[in-house]
Amino acid sequence: MGSFLEIFDIYLLEAVLNGILLGGVLALLALGLNLIFGVIDVTWICYAELVMIGMYGMYYLVQYYGLSYYVAAPIAILLVAALGALLHFLVIAPLLSSPPINQLLATGGVLFVLQSFATVAFGIDFRNLGIRLPILTLGDMHLSYSRLLAFGAALIGMVVVYLFMTRTFTGTAIRAIAQDRQIMALMGVDAKKIYVVTSALGGALAGLAACLLVLQYDVHPFVGLSFGPITFLICVLGGLGNFVGGFVAAFLFAEIISLGGLFSDLEWGYVLAFAFFILMMFIRPAGLLARRS
Amino acid sequence: MNLRQYMPWIVGAALIALPFVYRDPYHLHILILILIWSFAYTSWAVMGRFGLVSLGHGGFMGVGAYVTVLLWNHLGLSPWLGIPAALLCAGALALVVAYPCFRFRITGHYFALVTLALSGIVLQVITATRNYTGGSLGYTPERTKGNHILALQFDDKVVWYLIALGVWAGGLVIWHWIDRSMSRYAMEAISEDEDAAAAAGVNVTAEKLRITVISALMTALAGALYGQYQMFISPDTVSGIGISLQMVFAAVVGGIYVALGPTVGAIITILLAEALRIGFGTKAVGWDNLVYGVLLVVFIIFLPKGILGSLLASIKTPSKRQNG
């Protein structure tokens, strides 16, 4: 084992592990977006901005009101879940029958609203929780606890969503409506209610991601732009609405970014990931795991 | 010929005569910005009106601006040659991304998100090659010591106004040219139903590619002009997702189905931003986008044809206003 490790560059291994840890959070983000898309057939361009609002929520709850992290997290999750339901109620519901492009653009408008709301209300300073978790040293590798925690919590969150979707009536109804939205109304399922529940669930996942990301990154009004686009690309790469595909794509992307960043600047990691995405769109336009028709 | 047919010429003559009568530099500056951005928004709407929603136009604009300035600064190549080179790059980029998209029937959400990746790539490449492009700090074309015309650098705002006016009018001419061509009917058929259009003998891929490349070339030209006029470009002002979204929402607010819609959108958004900036000073940071965002959402829900589009529709058929 020792000689095996020596063959590999230790930095390479560290980058690979960090990529896996990053992949967990990206997978969580992609899951929320996929859920909304799969069920309501709408892309929330402003998804990452919900995460940003959640991060601000955490910041104020912890720093301003002095709550402990573990008390603040559920409140922030509920807050973003409510925001998700509100977004559906105010913006998406009136547009359900309009062309998909209009829905996309309307959520683009919400992106501007949330971003500039944060600028006006919170200012453009970079803020952080002031919680610094220790760094785990494993041999010669350094892995931060915040990333491990994020990875673990993201996995648990995904398992909970999976159980909810497969074991409860509401979850089953959500999956059924994603398959056929006309027939479900005849089966006695209130589609409007399911949409609101799904939006709240998608919001809650954004809230959970916010609680985890706020440990690693400073929050500022434009923080959404640094991981929003990547989340969309992951969802498309995995096939919009395809949960397993999104999961696989998240880890692929995270590894490309992490390894690309190892050999050059972090930006080149992103460039590589984007280029890989465009390439994959040509090879597998319907998503990584889609069967070719 | 009646008054309606003379109208464009009268307005055109008035616009050309304007800077010789009234030359307040600040107001001319605003007018130039409005004209350049109107041209950029019109370029987006050329394809956007057919349901091809691209979020990659920030990328094309960035390519137009950066390639022109990079060739000038590093190789001393005049923008007169640099701009065609930049257009060539943007056109090639559009082809490389759009051809497979259309070939493999990537439409709607997927197309918007693939093009989103494109503008992301351009932004990251500009930032990553900071040794040449100045990265996120921005980049300035070197001031010419020789011929101003050769370097396409003018101190006189009137010259820039006339250039921007000419390019903007050119954009409208292209719009009308497409509007009267067979392409328009083909594209409308495609945006309704691709399979039916293909069955009726429309070459779907070729038609969409043509519109996309025209739109990308126009956008790149707008980027190059903006860089030459402002003498400063940064990834945030000419490329990236922010600019792509800005183009989309200005065009949508004005109206993407009528020729002057994007221009109305540019006038509204730029005047709003300036009014807020003057009214609130540094406190206005964020307020302009907040207003834009709310406007965009409200417009898409209540006035999907945009301000000008809805206005024209209600003039033509007052009784059907609620359908617009």
Coordinates of C-alpha atoms in Angstrom, one line a residue:
Chain A
M1 CA 0.0 0.0 0.0
G2 CA 2.8 2.3 0.9
S3 CA 4.6 1.8 -2.4
F4 CA 1.3 2.2 -4.2
L5 CA 0.9 5.6 -2.6
E6 CA 4.4 6.7 -3.6
I7 CA 3.7 6.0 -7.2
F8 CA 0.8 8.4 -7.1
D9 CA 1.7 12.0 -6.4
I10 CA 0.3 12.8 -3.0
Y11 CA -1.1 16.0 -4.3
L12 CA -2.9 14.1 -7.0
L13 CA -4.6 12.0 -4.4
E14 CA -5.5 15.0 -2.3
A15 CA -7.0 16.6 -5.4
V16 CA -9.0 13.5 -6.2
L17 CA -10.3 13.3 -2.7
N18 CA -11.2 17.0 -2.6
G19 CA -12.9 16.5 -5.9
I20 CA -15.1 13.8 -4.4
L21 CA -15.9 16.0 -1.4
L22 CA -16.8 18.9 -3.7
G23 CA -18.9 16.5 -5.8
G24 CA -21.1 15.8 -2.8
V25 CA -22.3 19.4 -2.5
L26 CA -22.6 19.8 -6.2
A27 CA -24.7 16.6 -6.3
L28 CA -27.0 18.1 -3.6
L29 CA -27.4 21.3 -5.6
A30 CA -28.1 19.4 -8.8
L31 CA -30.6 17.2 -7.0
G32 CA -32.7 20.2 -6.0
L33 CA -32.7 21.6 -9.5
N34 CA -33.4 18.2 -11.1
L35 CA -36.4 17.7 -8.7
I36 CA -37.9 21.0 -9.8
F37 CA -37.3 20.3 -13.4
G38 CA -38.4 16.7 -13.4
V39 CA -41.7 17.5 -11.7
I40 CA -42.7 21.1 -12.7
D41 CA -40.8 21.1 -16.0
V42 CA -39.2 24.5 -15.2
T43 CA -35.6 25.5 -14.8
W44 CA -34.9 27.8 -11.9
I45 CA -32.1 30.0 -13.3
C46 CA -32.1 31.7 -9.9
Y47 CA -31.5 28.4 -7.9
A48 CA -28.0 29.4 -6.8
E49 CA -29.4 32.8 -5.7
L50 CA -31.7 31.0 -3.3
V51 CA -28.6 29.3 -1.9
M52 CA -27.0 32.8 -1.6
I53 CA -30.0 34.0 0.4
G54 CA -29.8 30.9 2.6
M55 CA -26.1 31.7 3.2
Y56 CA -27.0 35.2 4.3
G57 CA -29.7 33.8 6.5
M58 CA -27.1 31.6 8.2
Y59 CA -24.7 34.5 8.5
Y60 CA -27.3 36.7 10.3
L61 CA -28.7 33.9 12.5
V62 CA -25.3 32.9 13.7
Q63 CA -23.4 36.2 13.8
Y64 CA -26.2 38.7 14.5
Y65 CA -28.6 36.7 16.7
G66 CA -25.9 34.5 18.2
L67 CA -27.6 31.2 17.5
S68 CA -25.5 28.1 17.4
Y69 CA -24.8 26.6 14.0
Y70 CA -27.0 23.6 14.6
V71 CA -30.0 25.7 15.7
A72 CA -29.6 28.1 12.8
A73 CA -29.3 25.5 10.1
P74 CA -32.9 24.1 10.3
I75 CA -34.2 27.7 10.5
A76 CA -32.3 28.7 7.3
I77 CA -33.5 25.5 5.6
L78 CA -37.1 26.3 6.4
L79 CA -36.6 29.9 5.3
V80 CA -35.3 28.9 1.9
A81 CA -38.0 26.2 1.6
A82 CA -40.6 28.9 2.2
L83 CA -38.8 31.1 -0.4
G84 CA -39.0 28.3 -2.9
A85 CA -42.7 27.8 -2.4
L86 CA -43.2 31.6 -2.6
L87 CA -41.2 31.7 -5.9
H88 CA -43.5 29.0 -7.3
F89 CA -46.6 30.8 -6.1
L90 CA -45.7 34.2 -7.4
V91 CA -43.7 33.6 -10.6
I92 CA -44.0 30.0 -11.8
A93 CA -47.7 29.4 -11.2
P94 CA -49.0 32.2 -13.4
L95 CA -46.6 31.0 -16.2
L96 CA -47.3 27.3 -16.1
S97 CA -49.0 27.4 -19.5
S98 CA -46.7 29.8 -21.2
P99 CA -43.8 28.7 -23.4
P100 CA -40.9 27.2 -21.4
I101 CA -38.6 30.0 -22.5
N102 CA -40.7 32.6 -20.7
Q103 CA -40.5 30.6 -17.5
L104 CA -36.8 30.4 -17.9
L105 CA -36.5 34.2 -18.4
A106 CA -38.9 35.0 -15.6
T107 CA -36.6 33.0 -13.2
G108 CA -33.7 34.9 -14.8
G109 CA -35.5 38.1 -13.6
V110 CA -35.8 36.7 -10.1
L111 CA -32.1 36.1 -10.2
F112 CA -31.5 39.8 -10.8
V113 CA -34.1 40.6 -8.1
L114 CA -32.4 38.4 -5.5
Q115 CA -28.9 39.5 -6.4
S116 CA -29.7 43.2 -6.2
F117 CA -31.9 42.7 -3.2
A118 CA -28.9 41.2 -1.4
T119 CA -26.7 44.1 -2.7
V120 CA -29.1 46.7 -1.3
A121 CA -30.0 44.9 1.9
F122 CA -26.7 43.4 2.9
G123 CA -24.1 45.4 1.0
I124 CA -21.3 44.0 -1.1
D125 CA -18.9 43.1 1.6
F126 CA -17.7 39.5 1.9
R127 CA -18.9 38.0 5.1
N128 CA -18.3 34.7 6.8
L129 CA -19.5 32.9 9.8
G130 CA -16.3 33.2 11.7
I131 CA -16.4 29.4 12.3
R132 CA -13.1 27.8 11.3
L133 CA -13.2 24.1 11.4
P134 CA -9.9 22.2 11.9
I135 CA -8.1 20.6 9.1
L136 CA -7.8 16.8 9.0
T137 CA -4.3 15.7 8.3
L138 CA -4.1 12.2 6.8
G139 CA -0.5 11.2 6.1
D140 CA 0.7 14.1 4.0
M141 CA -2.7 15.1 2.9
H142 CA -4.8 17.9 4.2
L143 CA -8.6 17.7 4.0
S144 CA -10.8 20.3 5.7
Y145 CA -13.4 19.1 8.1
S146 CA -15.9 21.6 6.6
R147 CA -15.7 19.7 3.3
L148 CA -16.0 16.3 5.0
L149 CA -19.1 17.6 6.9
A150 CA -20.6 19.0 3.8
F151 CA -20.0 15.8 1.9
G152 CA -21.6 13.7 4.7
A153 CA -24.6 16.0 5.2
A154 CA -25.1 16.1 1.4
L155 CA -25.2 12.3 1.2
I156 CA -27.6 12.1 4.2
G157 CA -29.8 14.8 2.6
M158 CA -29.9 12.8 -0.7
V159 CA -30.8 9.6 1.1
V160 CA -33.6 11.3 3.0
V161 CA -35.0 12.7 -0.3
Y162 CA -34.7 9.3 -1.9
L163 CA -36.6 7.7 1.0
F164 CA -39.2 10.5 0.9
M165 CA -39.7 10.0 -2.8
T166 CA -40.0 6.2 -2.6
R167 CA -41.7 5.5 0.7
T168 CA -44.3 8.2 1.2
F169 CA -47.6 8.9 -0.6
T170 CA -46.6 12.5 -1.5
G171 CA -43.2 11.3 -2.8
T172 CA -44.9 8.7 -5.0
A173 CA -47.3 11.3 -6.3
I174 CA -44.4 13.6 -7.1
R175 CA -42.7 10.9 -9.1
A176 CA -46.0 10.0 -10.8
I177 CA -46.7 13.5 -11.8
A178 CA -43.2 13.8 -13.4
Q179 CA -44.2 10.9 -15.6
D180 CA -47.6 12.0 -16.7
R181 CA -49.0 15.3 -15.6
Q182 CA -52.4 14.9 -17.3
I183 CA -53.5 11.6 -15.9
M184 CA -52.5 12.3 -12.3
A185 CA -55.4 14.8 -11.9
L186 CA -57.7 12.0 -12.7
M187 CA -56.1 9.8 -10.0
G188 CA -57.2 12.3 -7.4
V189 CA -53.9 14.0 -6.9
D190 CA -54.0 17.8 -6.6
A191 CA -51.2 18.9 -9.0
K192 CA -51.1 22.4 -7.6
K193 CA -50.4 21.1 -4.1
I194 CA -47.7 18.7 -5.4
Y195 CA -46.0 21.6 -7.3
V196 CA -45.9 23.7 -4.1
V197 CA -44.6 20.8 -2.1
T198 CA -41.9 20.1 -4.7
S199 CA -40.9 23.7 -4.8
A200 CA -40.6 23.8 -1.1
L201 CA -38.5 20.6 -1.1
G202 CA -36.3 22.1 -3.9
G203 CA -35.9 25.2 -1.7
A204 CA -35.1 23.1 1.3
L205 CA -32.3 21.4 -0.6
A206 CA -31.0 24.8 -1.6
G207 CA -31.1 25.8 2.1
L208 CA -29.2 22.7 3.1
A209 CA -26.6 23.4 0.5
A210 CA -26.4 27.0 1.8
C211 CA -25.8 25.7 5.4
L212 CA -22.9 23.6 4.1
L213 CA -21.4 26.1 1.6
V214 CA -21.4 28.9 4.2
L215 CA -18.8 26.9 6.2
Q216 CA -16.4 26.9 3.2
Y217 CA -17.0 30.2 1.3
D218 CA -17.5 33.8 2.2
V219 CA -21.0 35.0 1.3
H220 CA -21.5 38.0 -1.0
P221 CA -24.4 39.0 -3.3
F222 CA -22.7 37.5 -6.4
V223 CA -21.6 34.2 -4.8
G224 CA -24.4 32.5 -6.7
L225 CA -22.7 33.1 -10.0
S226 CA -19.7 31.1 -8.9
F227 CA -21.6 27.8 -8.6
G228 CA -24.9 28.5 -10.2
P229 CA -23.8 27.9 -13.9
I230 CA -22.0 24.8 -12.9
T231 CA -25.1 23.4 -11.3
F232 CA -27.1 23.8 -14.5
L233 CA -24.4 22.2 -16.5
I234 CA -24.3 19.2 -14.2
C235 CA -28.1 18.8 -14.5
V236 CA -28.0 19.0 -18.3
L237 CA -25.0 16.7 -18.5
G238 CA -26.8 14.2 -16.4
G239 CA -30.0 14.7 -18.3
L240 CA -32.4 17.3 -16.9
G241 CA -34.7 15.6 -14.5
N242 CA -32.5 12.4 -14.3
F243 CA -31.5 12.1 -10.6
V244 CA -28.9 9.4 -11.0
G245 CA -27.4 11.1 -14.1
G246 CA -27.1 14.3 -12.1
F247 CA -25.4 12.5 -9.3
V248 CA -22.8 10.9 -11.6
A249 CA -22.3 14.2 -13.5
A250 CA -21.7 16.1 -10.3
F251 CA -18.7 13.9 -9.3
L252 CA -17.3 13.9 -12.9
F253 CA -17.4 17.7 -12.9
A254 CA -16.0 18.1 -9.5
E255 CA -13.0 15.8 -10.4
I256 CA -12.4 17.7 -13.6
I257 CA -12.4 21.0 -11.8
S258 CA -10.3 19.7 -8.9
L259 CA -7.7 18.0 -11.1
G260 CA -7.6 20.8 -13.7
G261 CA -7.0 23.2 -10.8
L262 CA -4.1 21.0 -9.7
F263 CA -2.2 21.2 -12.9
S264 CA -2.9 24.9 -13.6
D265 CA -5.1 27.7 -12.3
L266 CA -8.5 27.1 -11.0
E267 CA -10.0 28.9 -13.9
W268 CA -8.6 26.4 -16.3
G269 CA -10.3 23.7 -14.2
Y270 CA -13.5 25.5 -15.0
V271 CA -12.7 25.9 -18.6
L272 CA -11.9 22.2 -18.9
A273 CA -15.2 21.4 -17.2
F274 CA -17.2 23.7 -19.5
A275 CA -15.4 22.3 -22.6
F276 CA -16.0 18.8 -21.4
F277 CA -19.7 19.7 -21.0
I278 CA -20.0 21.0 -24.6
L279 CA -18.2 18.0 -25.9
M280 CA -20.5 15.6 -24.0
M281 CA -23.6 17.5 -25.3
F282 CA -22.5 16.4 -28.8
I283 CA -21.8 12.8 -27.9
R284 CA -24.7 12.3 -25.5
P285 CA -27.2 15.2 -26.1
A286 CA -29.9 13.7 -23.8
G287 CA -27.6 13.2 -20.9
L288 CA -24.9 10.9 -19.7
L289 CA -27.1 7.9 -18.8
A290 CA -29.7 8.3 -21.5
R291 CA -30.2 5.5 -23.9
R292 CA -29.7 6.5 -27.4
S293 CA -32.8 6.4 -29.5
Chain B
M1 CA -45.5 57.1 -51.1
N2 CA -47.4 58.2 -48.1
L3 CA -46.2 59.7 -44.8
R4 CA -45.6 56.2 -43.3
Q5 CA -43.1 55.4 -46.0
Y6 CA -41.3 58.7 -45.6
M7 CA -41.1 58.3 -41.8
P8 CA -37.9 56.3 -41.5
W9 CA -36.0 58.8 -43.7
I10 CA -37.3 61.8 -41.8
V11 CA -36.4 60.2 -38.4
G12 CA -33.0 59.1 -39.9
A13 CA -32.2 62.6 -41.1
A14 CA -33.2 64.1 -37.8
L15 CA -30.9 61.6 -35.9
I16 CA -28.0 62.4 -38.2
A17 CA -28.5 66.1 -37.9
L18 CA -28.9 65.9 -34.1
P19 CA -25.2 66.1 -33.0
F20 CA -24.5 69.1 -35.2
V21 CA -27.3 71.1 -33.5
Y22 CA -26.9 69.7 -29.9
R23 CA -23.5 68.6 -28.7
D24 CA -23.7 68.2 -24.9
P25 CA -21.0 65.5 -24.3
Y26 CA -22.8 63.7 -21.5
H27 CA -26.1 63.4 -23.5
L28 CA -24.2 62.3 -26.6
H29 CA -22.4 59.7 -24.5
I30 CA -25.7 58.3 -23.3
L31 CA -27.1 58.3 -26.8
I32 CA -24.0 56.4 -28.1
L33 CA -24.3 53.8 -25.4
I34 CA -28.0 53.4 -26.2
L35 CA -27.3 53.0 -29.9
I36 CA -24.5 50.4 -29.3
W37 CA -26.5 48.4 -26.8
S38 CA -29.6 48.7 -29.0
F39 CA -27.6 47.1 -31.8
A40 CA -26.4 44.3 -29.4
Y41 CA -30.0 43.7 -28.2
T42 CA -31.3 43.7 -31.8
S43 CA -28.7 41.1 -32.6
W44 CA -29.9 38.9 -29.8
A45 CA -33.5 39.3 -30.9
V46 CA -32.7 38.4 -34.5
M47 CA -32.6 34.8 -33.2
G48 CA -34.5 35.2 -30.0
R49 CA -37.7 36.0 -31.8
F50 CA -37.7 32.6 -33.3
G51 CA -37.5 30.9 -29.9
L52 CA -33.8 30.3 -30.1
V53 CA -33.0 31.6 -26.7
S54 CA -29.3 32.0 -26.4
L55 CA -27.5 32.8 -23.1
G56 CA -24.2 32.7 -25.0
H57 CA -24.3 36.1 -26.5
G58 CA -22.1 37.5 -23.7
G59 CA -19.5 35.1 -25.1
F60 CA -19.8 36.4 -28.7
M61 CA -19.6 40.0 -27.5
G62 CA -16.6 39.2 -25.4
V63 CA -14.8 37.6 -28.3
G64 CA -15.6 40.6 -30.5
A65 CA -14.2 43.1 -28.0
Y66 CA -11.2 41.1 -26.8
V67 CA -10.0 39.7 -30.1
T68 CA -10.0 43.2 -31.6
V69 CA -8.1 44.8 -28.8
L70 CA -5.7 42.0 -28.3
L71 CA -4.7 42.1 -32.0
W72 CA -4.3 45.9 -31.8
N73 CA -2.2 45.8 -28.6
H74 CA 0.0 42.8 -29.3
L75 CA 0.3 42.7 -33.1
G76 CA -0.5 46.3 -33.9
L77 CA -3.2 45.2 -36.3
S78 CA -5.6 48.0 -37.1
P79 CA -9.2 47.4 -35.9
W80 CA -10.2 47.7 -39.5
L81 CA -8.6 44.3 -39.9
G82 CA -9.0 43.3 -36.3
I83 CA -12.8 43.6 -36.3
P84 CA -13.3 41.3 -39.3
A85 CA -10.9 38.8 -37.6
A86 CA -12.9 39.0 -34.4
L87 CA -16.1 38.5 -36.4
L88 CA -14.5 35.5 -38.0
C89 CA -13.7 34.1 -34.6
A90 CA -17.2 34.7 -33.2
G91 CA -18.7 33.2 -36.3
A92 CA -16.5 30.1 -36.1
L93 CA -17.4 29.8 -32.4
A94 CA -21.1 30.0 -33.2
L95 CA -20.7 27.4 -35.9
V96 CA -18.8 25.0 -33.6
V97 CA -21.3 25.2 -30.8
A98 CA -24.5 25.6 -32.8
Y99 CA -24.0 23.0 -35.5
P100 CA -24.0 20.0 -33.2
C101 CA -26.8 21.6 -31.1
F102 CA -29.1 21.8 -34.2
R103 CA -27.9 18.6 -35.7
F104 CA -28.7 16.7 -32.5
R105 CA -31.9 18.6 -31.9
I106 CA -30.9 20.4 -28.8
T107 CA -33.6 22.9 -28.3
G108 CA -35.5 24.9 -25.6
H109 CA -34.0 24.6 -22.1
Y110 CA -31.1 22.5 -23.3
F111 CA -30.0 25.0 -26.0
A112 CA -30.2 27.9 -23.5
L113 CA -28.1 26.0 -21.0
V114 CA -25.5 24.8 -23.6
T115 CA -25.1 28.4 -24.7
L116 CA -24.8 29.4 -21.0
A117 CA -21.8 27.1 -20.8
L118 CA -20.4 28.9 -23.8
S119 CA -20.5 32.3 -22.2
G120 CA -19.1 30.8 -19.0
I121 CA -16.2 29.4 -21.0
V122 CA -15.4 32.7 -22.7
L123 CA -15.5 34.5 -19.3
Q124 CA -13.2 31.9 -17.7
V125 CA -10.8 31.9 -20.6
I126 CA -10.5 35.7 -20.4
T127 CA -9.9 35.5 -16.7
A128 CA -7.4 32.6 -16.9
T129 CA -5.3 34.2 -19.6
R130 CA -4.7 37.2 -17.4
N131 CA -1.1 37.6 -18.7
Y132 CA -2.5 38.7 -22.0
T133 CA -6.0 40.0 -21.3
G134 CA -5.5 41.6 -17.9
G135 CA -7.9 39.1 -16.3
S136 CA -10.8 40.4 -14.3
L137 CA -9.2 43.8 -13.8
G138 CA -10.0 44.7 -17.4
Y139 CA -8.0 45.7 -20.4
T140 CA -7.3 49.0 -22.3
P141 CA -6.5 49.4 -25.9
E142 CA -3.2 51.3 -26.3
R143 CA -3.7 54.9 -27.4
T144 CA -2.6 55.5 -30.9
K145 CA 0.2 58.0 -31.6
G146 CA -0.5 57.9 -35.4
N147 CA -3.6 58.0 -37.5
H148 CA -6.8 58.1 -35.5
I149 CA -8.9 56.7 -38.3
L150 CA -6.6 53.7 -38.8
A151 CA -6.7 53.0 -35.0
L152 CA -10.5 53.6 -34.9
Q153 CA -10.0 55.8 -31.9
F154 CA -11.7 59.1 -31.9
D155 CA -11.9 61.8 -29.2
D156 CA -14.8 63.5 -30.8
K157 CA -18.1 62.1 -29.6
V158 CA -19.9 63.2 -32.7
V159 CA -17.9 60.8 -34.8
W160 CA -18.7 58.0 -32.5
Y161 CA -22.4 59.0 -32.5
L162 CA -22.5 58.8 -36.3
I163 CA -20.6 55.4 -36.3
A164 CA -23.0 54.0 -33.7
L165 CA -26.0 55.4 -35.5
G166 CA -24.8 53.8 -38.8
V167 CA -24.3 50.4 -37.2
W168 CA -27.6 50.5 -35.4
A169 CA -29.4 51.4 -38.6
G170 CA -27.5 48.6 -40.3
G171 CA -28.8 46.2 -37.6
L172 CA -32.4 47.4 -38.4
V173 CA -31.8 46.8 -42.1
I174 CA -30.6 43.3 -41.4
W175 CA -33.7 42.7 -39.3
H176 CA -36.0 43.9 -42.1
W177 CA -34.0 41.9 -44.6
I178 CA -34.6 38.7 -42.5
D179 CA -38.2 39.8 -41.9
R180 CA -38.9 39.8 -45.7
S181 CA -36.9 36.7 -46.6
M182 CA -38.0 33.1 -46.9
S183 CA -35.9 32.4 -43.9
R184 CA -38.4 34.1 -41.7
Y185 CA -41.2 31.8 -42.7
A186 CA -38.9 28.8 -42.4
M187 CA -37.8 29.9 -38.9
E188 CA -41.4 30.5 -37.8
A189 CA -42.4 27.1 -39.0
I190 CA -39.4 25.6 -37.2
S191 CA -40.2 27.4 -34.0
E192 CA -43.8 26.0 -34.2
D193 CA -42.9 22.4 -35.0
E194 CA -39.5 21.2 -36.2
D195 CA -40.7 17.9 -37.5
A196 CA -43.5 19.4 -39.5
A197 CA -41.2 22.1 -40.9
A198 CA -38.7 19.4 -41.9
A199 CA -41.4 17.4 -43.6
A200 CA -42.5 20.5 -45.5
G201 CA -39.0 20.6 -47.0
V202 CA -37.3 23.2 -44.7
N203 CA -33.7 22.4 -44.0
V204 CA -34.0 22.9 -40.3
T205 CA -30.3 22.8 -39.4
A206 CA -29.2 25.1 -42.1
E207 CA -31.9 27.7 -41.5
K208 CA -31.2 27.8 -37.7
L209 CA -27.4 27.9 -38.3
R210 CA -27.8 30.9 -40.7
I211 CA -29.8 32.9 -38.2
T212 CA -27.4 32.0 -35.4
V213 CA -24.3 33.0 -37.2
I214 CA -25.8 36.3 -38.4
S215 CA -26.8 37.0 -34.8
A216 CA -23.4 36.1 -33.4
L217 CA -21.5 38.2 -36.0
M218 CA -23.7 41.2 -35.1
T219 CA -23.2 40.7 -31.4
A220 CA -19.4 40.5 -31.9
L221 CA -19.4 43.7 -33.9
A222 CA -21.3 45.4 -31.0
G223 CA -18.7 44.1 -28.6
A224 CA -15.8 45.4 -30.7
L225 CA -17.4 48.8 -31.1
Y226 CA -18.1 49.0 -27.4
G227 CA -14.5 48.3 -26.6
Q228 CA -13.2 50.9 -29.1
Y229 CA -15.6 53.5 -27.8
Q230 CA -15.1 53.0 -24.1
M231 CA -11.4 52.3 -24.5
F232 CA -11.8 49.9 -21.6
I233 CA -13.2 46.4 -21.5
S234 CA -13.4 43.9 -18.6
P235 CA -14.9 40.4 -18.5
D236 CA -17.9 41.7 -16.5
T237 CA -18.8 44.5 -18.9
V238 CA -18.6 42.6 -22.2
S239 CA -18.8 38.9 -21.5
G240 CA -20.2 36.3 -19.2
I241 CA -23.6 35.3 -18.0
G242 CA -24.5 38.7 -16.6
I243 CA -24.2 40.4 -20.0
S244 CA -26.1 37.5 -21.6
L245 CA -29.0 37.9 -19.3
Q246 CA -28.9 41.6 -19.6
M247 CA -29.3 41.3 -23.4
V248 CA -32.2 38.9 -23.0
F249 CA -34.1 41.0 -20.5
A250 CA -33.6 44.3 -22.2
A251 CA -34.8 42.8 -25.5
V252 CA -37.8 41.1 -23.8
V253 CA -38.8 44.3 -21.9
G254 CA -38.8 46.2 -25.2
G255 CA -40.4 43.5 -27.2
I256 CA -38.6 40.8 -29.3
Y257 CA -41.1 40.5 -32.1
V258 CA -40.9 44.0 -33.5
A259 CA -37.8 45.6 -35.1
L260 CA -37.6 48.6 -32.7
G261 CA -38.4 46.5 -29.6
P262 CA -34.8 45.9 -28.5
T263 CA -34.1 49.6 -29.1
V264 CA -36.9 50.6 -26.8
G265 CA -35.6 48.1 -24.3
A266 CA -32.1 49.6 -24.4
I267 CA -33.5 53.1 -24.0
I268 CA -35.6 52.1 -21.0
T269 CA -32.9 50.1 -19.2
I270 CA -30.0 52.6 -19.8
L271 CA -32.1 55.7 -18.9
L272 CA -33.4 53.9 -15.8
A273 CA -29.8 53.0 -14.8
E274 CA -28.6 56.5 -15.4
A275 CA -31.6 58.1 -13.6
L276 CA -31.0 55.9 -10.6
R277 CA -27.3 56.6 -10.6
I278 CA -27.8 60.4 -10.7
G279 CA -30.7 60.3 -8.3
F280 CA -29.1 58.1 -5.6
G281 CA -25.4 58.3 -6.3
T282 CA -23.5 55.5 -4.8
K283 CA -26.5 54.4 -2.8
A284 CA -28.0 53.3 -6.2
V285 CA -25.8 50.2 -6.3
G286 CA -28.1 47.3 -6.8
W287 CA -31.3 49.3 -7.2
D288 CA -31.2 49.5 -10.9
N289 CA -30.9 45.7 -11.2
L290 CA -33.6 45.3 -8.6
V291 CA -36.0 47.4 -10.7
Y292 CA -34.9 45.6 -13.9
G293 CA -35.5 42.2 -12.3
V294 CA -39.0 43.1 -11.1
L295 CA -39.8 44.6 -14.5
L296 CA -38.6 41.5 -16.3
V297 CA -40.7 39.2 -14.2
V298 CA -43.8 41.4 -14.4
F299 CA -43.4 41.8 -18.2
I300 CA -43.0 38.1 -18.9
I301 CA -46.1 37.4 -16.8
F302 CA -48.3 40.2 -18.0
L303 CA -46.8 41.6 -21.3
P304 CA -44.9 38.8 -23.0
K305 CA -44.7 40.8 -26.2
G306 CA -42.8 43.7 -24.5
I307 CA -43.7 47.3 -24.3
L308 CA -43.5 48.2 -27.9
G309 CA -44.9 44.9 -29.1
S310 CA -48.0 45.3 -26.9
L311 CA -48.4 48.9 -27.8
L312 CA -48.4 48.1 -31.5
A313 CA -50.7 45.2 -31.0
S314 CA -53.2 47.3 -29.1
I315 CA -53.1 50.0 -31.8
K316 CA -53.8 47.5 -34.5
T317 CA -56.5 45.5 -32.8
P318 CA -57.8 47.4 -29.8
S319 CA -60.5 44.9 -29.0
K320 CA -58.0 42.0 -28.7
R321 CA -55.8 43.8 -26.2
Q322 CA -56.2 41.2 -23.5
N323 CA -54.9 38.5 -25.8
G324 CA -51.6 40.4 -26.3

